[in-house]
mmCIF file of N, CA and C in Angstrom:
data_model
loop_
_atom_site.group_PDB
_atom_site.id
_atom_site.type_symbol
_atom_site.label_atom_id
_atom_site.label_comp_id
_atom_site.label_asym_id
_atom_site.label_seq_id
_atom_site.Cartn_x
_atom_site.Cartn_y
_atom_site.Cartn_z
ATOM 1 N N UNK P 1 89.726 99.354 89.610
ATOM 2 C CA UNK P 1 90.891 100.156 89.860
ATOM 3 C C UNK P 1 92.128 99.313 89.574
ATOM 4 N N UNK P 2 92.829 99.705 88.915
ATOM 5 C CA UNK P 2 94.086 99.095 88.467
ATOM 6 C C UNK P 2 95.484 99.921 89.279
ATOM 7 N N UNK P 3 95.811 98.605 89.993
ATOM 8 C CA UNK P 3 97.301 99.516 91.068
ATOM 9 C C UNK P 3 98.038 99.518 90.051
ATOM 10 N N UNK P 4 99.530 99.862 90.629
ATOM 11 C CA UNK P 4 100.482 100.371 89.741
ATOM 12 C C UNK P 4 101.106 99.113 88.925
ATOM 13 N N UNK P 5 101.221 99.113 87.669
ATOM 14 C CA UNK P 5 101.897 97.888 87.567
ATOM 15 C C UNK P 5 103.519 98.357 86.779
ATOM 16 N N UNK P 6 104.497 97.516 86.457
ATOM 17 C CA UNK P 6 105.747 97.703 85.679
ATOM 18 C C UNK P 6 105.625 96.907 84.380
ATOM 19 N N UNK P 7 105.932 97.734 83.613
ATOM 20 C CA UNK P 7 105.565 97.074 82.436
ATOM 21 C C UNK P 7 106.859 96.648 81.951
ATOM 22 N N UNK P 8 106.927 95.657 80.684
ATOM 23 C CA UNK P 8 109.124 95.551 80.144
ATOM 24 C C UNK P 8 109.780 95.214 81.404
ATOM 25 N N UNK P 9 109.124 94.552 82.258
ATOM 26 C CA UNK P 9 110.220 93.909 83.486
ATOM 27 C C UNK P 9 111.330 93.145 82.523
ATOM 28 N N UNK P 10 112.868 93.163 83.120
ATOM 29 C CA UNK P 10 113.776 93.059 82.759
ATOM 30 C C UNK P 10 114.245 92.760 83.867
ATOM 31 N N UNK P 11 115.342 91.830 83.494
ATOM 32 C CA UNK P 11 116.580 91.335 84.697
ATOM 33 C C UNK P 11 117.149 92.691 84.639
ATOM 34 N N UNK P 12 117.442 92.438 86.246
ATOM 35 C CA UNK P 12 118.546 93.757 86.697
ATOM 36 C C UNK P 12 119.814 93.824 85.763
ATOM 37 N N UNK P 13 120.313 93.018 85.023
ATOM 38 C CA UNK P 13 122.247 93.274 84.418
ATOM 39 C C UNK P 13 121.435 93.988 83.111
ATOM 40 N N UNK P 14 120.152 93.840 82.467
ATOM 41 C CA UNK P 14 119.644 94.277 81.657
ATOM 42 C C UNK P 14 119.413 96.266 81.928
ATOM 43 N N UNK P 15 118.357 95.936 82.619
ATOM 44 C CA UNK P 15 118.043 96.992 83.528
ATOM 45 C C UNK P 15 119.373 98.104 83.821
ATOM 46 N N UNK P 16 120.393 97.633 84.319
ATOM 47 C CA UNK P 16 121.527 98.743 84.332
ATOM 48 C C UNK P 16 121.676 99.186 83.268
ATOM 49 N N UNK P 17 121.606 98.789 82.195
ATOM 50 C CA UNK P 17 121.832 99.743 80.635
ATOM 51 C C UNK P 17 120.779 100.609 80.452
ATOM 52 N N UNK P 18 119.905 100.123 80.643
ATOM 53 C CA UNK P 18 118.299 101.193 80.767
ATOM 54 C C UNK P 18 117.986 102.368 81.370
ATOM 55 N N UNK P 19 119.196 102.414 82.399
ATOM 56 C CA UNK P 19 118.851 103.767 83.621
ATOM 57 C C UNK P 19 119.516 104.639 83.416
ATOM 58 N N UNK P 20 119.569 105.669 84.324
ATOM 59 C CA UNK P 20 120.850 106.463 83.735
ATOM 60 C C UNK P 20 121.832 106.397 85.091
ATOM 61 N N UNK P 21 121.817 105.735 86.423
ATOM 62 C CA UNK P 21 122.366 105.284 87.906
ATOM 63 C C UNK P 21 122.284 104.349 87.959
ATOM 64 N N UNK P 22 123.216 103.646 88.394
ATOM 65 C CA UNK P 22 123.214 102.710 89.502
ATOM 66 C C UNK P 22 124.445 102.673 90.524
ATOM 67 N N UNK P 23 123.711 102.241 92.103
ATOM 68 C CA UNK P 23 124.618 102.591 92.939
ATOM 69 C C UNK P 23 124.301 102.051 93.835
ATOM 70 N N UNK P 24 125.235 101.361 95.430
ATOM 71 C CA UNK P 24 124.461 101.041 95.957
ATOM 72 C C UNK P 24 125.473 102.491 97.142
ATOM 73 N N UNK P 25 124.049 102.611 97.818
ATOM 74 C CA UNK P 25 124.316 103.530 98.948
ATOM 75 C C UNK P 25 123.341 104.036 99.800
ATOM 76 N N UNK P 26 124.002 104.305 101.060
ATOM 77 C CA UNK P 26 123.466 104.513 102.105
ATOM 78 C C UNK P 26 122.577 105.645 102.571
ATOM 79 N N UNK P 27 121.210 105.760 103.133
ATOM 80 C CA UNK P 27 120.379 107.015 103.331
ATOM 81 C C UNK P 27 121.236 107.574 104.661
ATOM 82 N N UNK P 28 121.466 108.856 104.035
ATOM 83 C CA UNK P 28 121.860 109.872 104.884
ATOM 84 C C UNK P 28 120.599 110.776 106.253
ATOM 85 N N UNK P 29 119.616 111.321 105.223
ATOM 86 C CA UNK P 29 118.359 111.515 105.451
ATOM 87 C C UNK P 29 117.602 112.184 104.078
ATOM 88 N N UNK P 30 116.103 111.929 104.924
ATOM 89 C CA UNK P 30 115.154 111.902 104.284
ATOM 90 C C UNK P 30 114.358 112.966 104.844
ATOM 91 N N UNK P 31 113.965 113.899 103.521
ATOM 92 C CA UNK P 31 112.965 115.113 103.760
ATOM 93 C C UNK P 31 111.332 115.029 102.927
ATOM 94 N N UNK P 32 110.466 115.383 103.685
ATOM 95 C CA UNK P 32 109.697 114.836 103.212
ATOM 96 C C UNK P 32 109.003 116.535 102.214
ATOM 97 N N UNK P 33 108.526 116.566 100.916
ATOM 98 C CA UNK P 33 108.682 117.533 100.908
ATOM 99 C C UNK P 33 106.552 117.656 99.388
ATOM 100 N N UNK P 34 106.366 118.312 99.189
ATOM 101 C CA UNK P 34 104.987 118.418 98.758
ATOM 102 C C UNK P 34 104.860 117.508 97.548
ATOM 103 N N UNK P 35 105.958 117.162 97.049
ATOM 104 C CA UNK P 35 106.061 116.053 95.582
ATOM 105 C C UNK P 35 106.468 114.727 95.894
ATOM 106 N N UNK P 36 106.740 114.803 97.308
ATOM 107 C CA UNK P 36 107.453 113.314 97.507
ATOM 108 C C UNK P 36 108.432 113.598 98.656
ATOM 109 N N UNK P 37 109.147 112.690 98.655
ATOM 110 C CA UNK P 37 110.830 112.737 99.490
ATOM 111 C C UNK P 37 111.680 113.339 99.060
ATOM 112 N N UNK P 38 112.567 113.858 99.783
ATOM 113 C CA UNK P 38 114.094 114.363 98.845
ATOM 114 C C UNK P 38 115.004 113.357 99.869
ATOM 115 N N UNK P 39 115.453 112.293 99.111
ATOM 116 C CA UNK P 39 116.263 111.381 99.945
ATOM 117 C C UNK P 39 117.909 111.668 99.544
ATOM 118 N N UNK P 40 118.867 112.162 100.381
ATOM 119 C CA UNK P 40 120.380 111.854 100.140
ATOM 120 C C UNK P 40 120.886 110.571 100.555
ATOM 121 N N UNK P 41 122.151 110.230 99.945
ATOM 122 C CA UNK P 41 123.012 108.903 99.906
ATOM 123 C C UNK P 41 124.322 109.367 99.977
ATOM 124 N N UNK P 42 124.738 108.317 100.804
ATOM 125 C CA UNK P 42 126.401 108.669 100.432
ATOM 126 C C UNK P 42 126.642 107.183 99.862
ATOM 127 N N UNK P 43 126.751 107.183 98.634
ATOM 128 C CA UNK P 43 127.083 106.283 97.552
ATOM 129 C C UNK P 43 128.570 105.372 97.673
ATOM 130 N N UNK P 44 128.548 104.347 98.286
ATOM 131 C CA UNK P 44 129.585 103.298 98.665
ATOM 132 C C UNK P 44 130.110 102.965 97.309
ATOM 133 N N UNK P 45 129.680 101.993 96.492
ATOM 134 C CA UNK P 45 129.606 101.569 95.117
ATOM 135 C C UNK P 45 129.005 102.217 94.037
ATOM 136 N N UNK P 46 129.876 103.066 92.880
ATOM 137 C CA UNK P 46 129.034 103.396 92.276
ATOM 138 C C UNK P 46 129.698 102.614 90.799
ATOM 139 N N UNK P 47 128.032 102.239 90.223
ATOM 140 C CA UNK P 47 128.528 101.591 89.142
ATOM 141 C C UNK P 47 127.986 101.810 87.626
ATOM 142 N N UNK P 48 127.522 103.104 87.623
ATOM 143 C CA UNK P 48 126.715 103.550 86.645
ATOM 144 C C UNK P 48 126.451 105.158 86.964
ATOM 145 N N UNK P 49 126.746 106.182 86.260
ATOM 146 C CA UNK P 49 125.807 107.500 85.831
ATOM 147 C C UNK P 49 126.482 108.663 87.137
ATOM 148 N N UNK P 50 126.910 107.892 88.938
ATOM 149 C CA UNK P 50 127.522 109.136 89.664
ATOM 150 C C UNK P 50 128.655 108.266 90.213
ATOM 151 N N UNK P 51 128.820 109.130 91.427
ATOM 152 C CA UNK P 51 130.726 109.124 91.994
ATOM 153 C C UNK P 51 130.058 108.649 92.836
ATOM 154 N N UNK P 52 131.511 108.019 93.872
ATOM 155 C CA UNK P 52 130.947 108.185 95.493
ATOM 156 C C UNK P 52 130.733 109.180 96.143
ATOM 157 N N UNK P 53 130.085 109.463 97.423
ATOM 158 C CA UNK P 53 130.413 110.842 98.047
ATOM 159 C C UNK P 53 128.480 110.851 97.525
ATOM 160 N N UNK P 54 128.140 111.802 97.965
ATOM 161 C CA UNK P 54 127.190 112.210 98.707
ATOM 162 C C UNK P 54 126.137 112.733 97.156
ATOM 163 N N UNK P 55 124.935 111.879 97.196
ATOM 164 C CA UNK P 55 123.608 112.268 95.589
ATOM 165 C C UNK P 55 122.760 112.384 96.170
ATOM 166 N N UNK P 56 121.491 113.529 95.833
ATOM 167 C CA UNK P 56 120.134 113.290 96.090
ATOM 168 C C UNK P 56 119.925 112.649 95.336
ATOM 169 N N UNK P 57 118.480 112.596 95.432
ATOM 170 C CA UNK P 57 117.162 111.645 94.625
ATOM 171 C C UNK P 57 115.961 112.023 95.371
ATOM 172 N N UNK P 58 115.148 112.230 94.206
ATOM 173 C CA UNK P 58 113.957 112.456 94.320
ATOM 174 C C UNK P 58 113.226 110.951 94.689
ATOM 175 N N UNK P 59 111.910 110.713 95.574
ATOM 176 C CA UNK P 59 111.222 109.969 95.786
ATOM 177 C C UNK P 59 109.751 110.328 94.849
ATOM 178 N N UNK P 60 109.480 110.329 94.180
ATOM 179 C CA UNK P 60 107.804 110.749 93.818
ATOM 180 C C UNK P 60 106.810 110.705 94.777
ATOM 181 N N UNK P 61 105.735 111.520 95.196
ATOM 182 C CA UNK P 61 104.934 110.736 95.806
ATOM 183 C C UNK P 61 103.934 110.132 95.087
ATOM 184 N N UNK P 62 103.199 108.608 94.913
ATOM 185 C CA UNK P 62 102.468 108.349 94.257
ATOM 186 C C UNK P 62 102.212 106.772 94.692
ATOM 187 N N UNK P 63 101.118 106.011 94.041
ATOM 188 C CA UNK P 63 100.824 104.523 94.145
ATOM 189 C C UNK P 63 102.086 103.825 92.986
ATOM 190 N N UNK P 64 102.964 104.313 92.192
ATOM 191 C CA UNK P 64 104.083 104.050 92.051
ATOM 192 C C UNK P 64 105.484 104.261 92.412
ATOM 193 N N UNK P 65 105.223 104.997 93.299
ATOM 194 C CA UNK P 65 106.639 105.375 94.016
ATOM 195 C C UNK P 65 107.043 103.888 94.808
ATOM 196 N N UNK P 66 108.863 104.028 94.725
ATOM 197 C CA UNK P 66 109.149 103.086 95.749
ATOM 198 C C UNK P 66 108.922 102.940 97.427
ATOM 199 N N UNK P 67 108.294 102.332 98.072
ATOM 200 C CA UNK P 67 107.897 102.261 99.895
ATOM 201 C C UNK P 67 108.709 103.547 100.107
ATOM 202 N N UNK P 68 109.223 102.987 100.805
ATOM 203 C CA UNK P 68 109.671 104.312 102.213
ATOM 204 C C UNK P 68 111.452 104.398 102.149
ATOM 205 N N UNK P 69 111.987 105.139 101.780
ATOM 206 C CA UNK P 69 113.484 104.887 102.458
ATOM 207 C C UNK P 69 113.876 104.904 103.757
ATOM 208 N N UNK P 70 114.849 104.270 104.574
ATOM 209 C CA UNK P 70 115.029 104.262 105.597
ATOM 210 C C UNK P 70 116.499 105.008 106.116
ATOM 211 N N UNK P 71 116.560 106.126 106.634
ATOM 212 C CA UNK P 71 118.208 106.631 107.045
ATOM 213 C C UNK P 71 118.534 105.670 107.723
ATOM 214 N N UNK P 72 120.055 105.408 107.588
ATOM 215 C CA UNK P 72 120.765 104.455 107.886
ATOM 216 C C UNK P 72 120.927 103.123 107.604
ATOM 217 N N UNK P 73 120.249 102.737 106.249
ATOM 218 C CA UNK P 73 119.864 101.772 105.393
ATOM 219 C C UNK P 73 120.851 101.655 104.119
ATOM 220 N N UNK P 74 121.184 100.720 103.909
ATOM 221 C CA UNK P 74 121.867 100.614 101.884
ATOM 222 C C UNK P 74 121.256 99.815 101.074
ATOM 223 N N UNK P 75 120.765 100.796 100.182
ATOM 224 C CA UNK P 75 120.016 100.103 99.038
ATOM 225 C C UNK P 75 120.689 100.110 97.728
ATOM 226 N N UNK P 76 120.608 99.298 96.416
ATOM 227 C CA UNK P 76 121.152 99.403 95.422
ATOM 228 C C UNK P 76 119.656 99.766 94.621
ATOM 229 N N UNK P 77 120.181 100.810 94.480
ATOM 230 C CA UNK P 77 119.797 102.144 93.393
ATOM 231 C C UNK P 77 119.580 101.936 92.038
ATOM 232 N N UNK P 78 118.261 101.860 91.404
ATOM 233 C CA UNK P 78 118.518 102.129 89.938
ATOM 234 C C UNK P 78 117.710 103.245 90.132
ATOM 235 N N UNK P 79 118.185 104.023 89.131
ATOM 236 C CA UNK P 79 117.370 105.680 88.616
ATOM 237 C C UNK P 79 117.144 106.282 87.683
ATOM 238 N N UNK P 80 117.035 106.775 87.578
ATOM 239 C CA UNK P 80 116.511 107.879 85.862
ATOM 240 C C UNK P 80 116.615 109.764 86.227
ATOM 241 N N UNK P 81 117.248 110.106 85.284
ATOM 242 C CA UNK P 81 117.200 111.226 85.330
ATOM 243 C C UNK P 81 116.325 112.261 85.064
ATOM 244 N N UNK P 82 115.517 113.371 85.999
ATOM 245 C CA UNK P 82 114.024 113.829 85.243
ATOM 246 C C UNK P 82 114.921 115.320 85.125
ATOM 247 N N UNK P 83 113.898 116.458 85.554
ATOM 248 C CA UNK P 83 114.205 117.615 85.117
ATOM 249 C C UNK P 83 114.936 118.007 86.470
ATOM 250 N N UNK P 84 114.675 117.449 87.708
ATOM 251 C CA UNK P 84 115.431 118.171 89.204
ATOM 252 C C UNK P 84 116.532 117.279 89.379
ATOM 253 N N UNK P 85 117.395 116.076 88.905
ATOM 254 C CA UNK P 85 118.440 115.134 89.211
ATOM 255 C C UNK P 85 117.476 114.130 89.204
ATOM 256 N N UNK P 86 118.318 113.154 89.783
ATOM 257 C CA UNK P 86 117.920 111.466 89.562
ATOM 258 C C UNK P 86 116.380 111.336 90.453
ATOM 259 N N UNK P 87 115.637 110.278 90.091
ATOM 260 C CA UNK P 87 114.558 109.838 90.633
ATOM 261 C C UNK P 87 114.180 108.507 90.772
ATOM 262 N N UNK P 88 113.511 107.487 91.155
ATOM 263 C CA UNK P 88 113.237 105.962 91.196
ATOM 264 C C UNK P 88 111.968 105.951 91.422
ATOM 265 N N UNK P 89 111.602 105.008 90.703
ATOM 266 C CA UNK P 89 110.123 104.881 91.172
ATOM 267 C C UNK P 89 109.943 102.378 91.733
ATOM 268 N N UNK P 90 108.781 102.453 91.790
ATOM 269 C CA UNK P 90 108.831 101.049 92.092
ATOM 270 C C UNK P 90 109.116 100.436 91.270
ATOM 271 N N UNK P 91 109.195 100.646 90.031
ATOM 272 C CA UNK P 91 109.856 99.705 89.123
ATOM 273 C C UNK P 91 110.956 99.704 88.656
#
């Protein structure tokens, strides 16, 4: 069985050109929902792709999804845009 791996690891200043977000910001809350999480942020720093003020994001559920978000936590965000708004996975 092969876990999840990331393939093209890249430094993060790289990595920001690659995504279509980056941001760092705070979990508002977290819904847990049949595909994954639906996590909101209210976005402190934004330095790539949204504004400040308040983004979902999708969580995937999967053996590549990122751990767990935590409300009341700030994380810096990279993301990708799918077909429902932005998403992240562990890599």
């Amino acid at each position: 069985v092969l876990a999840c791996t990331c393939r093209n690891q890249v430094p993060a200043c790289q990595e920001t050109w690659e995504v279509d977000a980056v941001f760092v910001g705070e979990v508002t809350a977290v819904r847990s929902t049949i595909d994954g999480d639906d996590v909101h942020f209210d976005v402190r720093e934004a330095f790539r792709g949204v504004q400040p003020g308040p983004v979902r994001m999708d969580r995937p559920m999967g053996s590549c999804s990122y751990g767990k978000f935590e409300r009341g936590r700030s994380y810096l965000v990279f993301a990708h845009r799918d077909g429902r708004g932005l998403a992240t996975t562990l890599c």
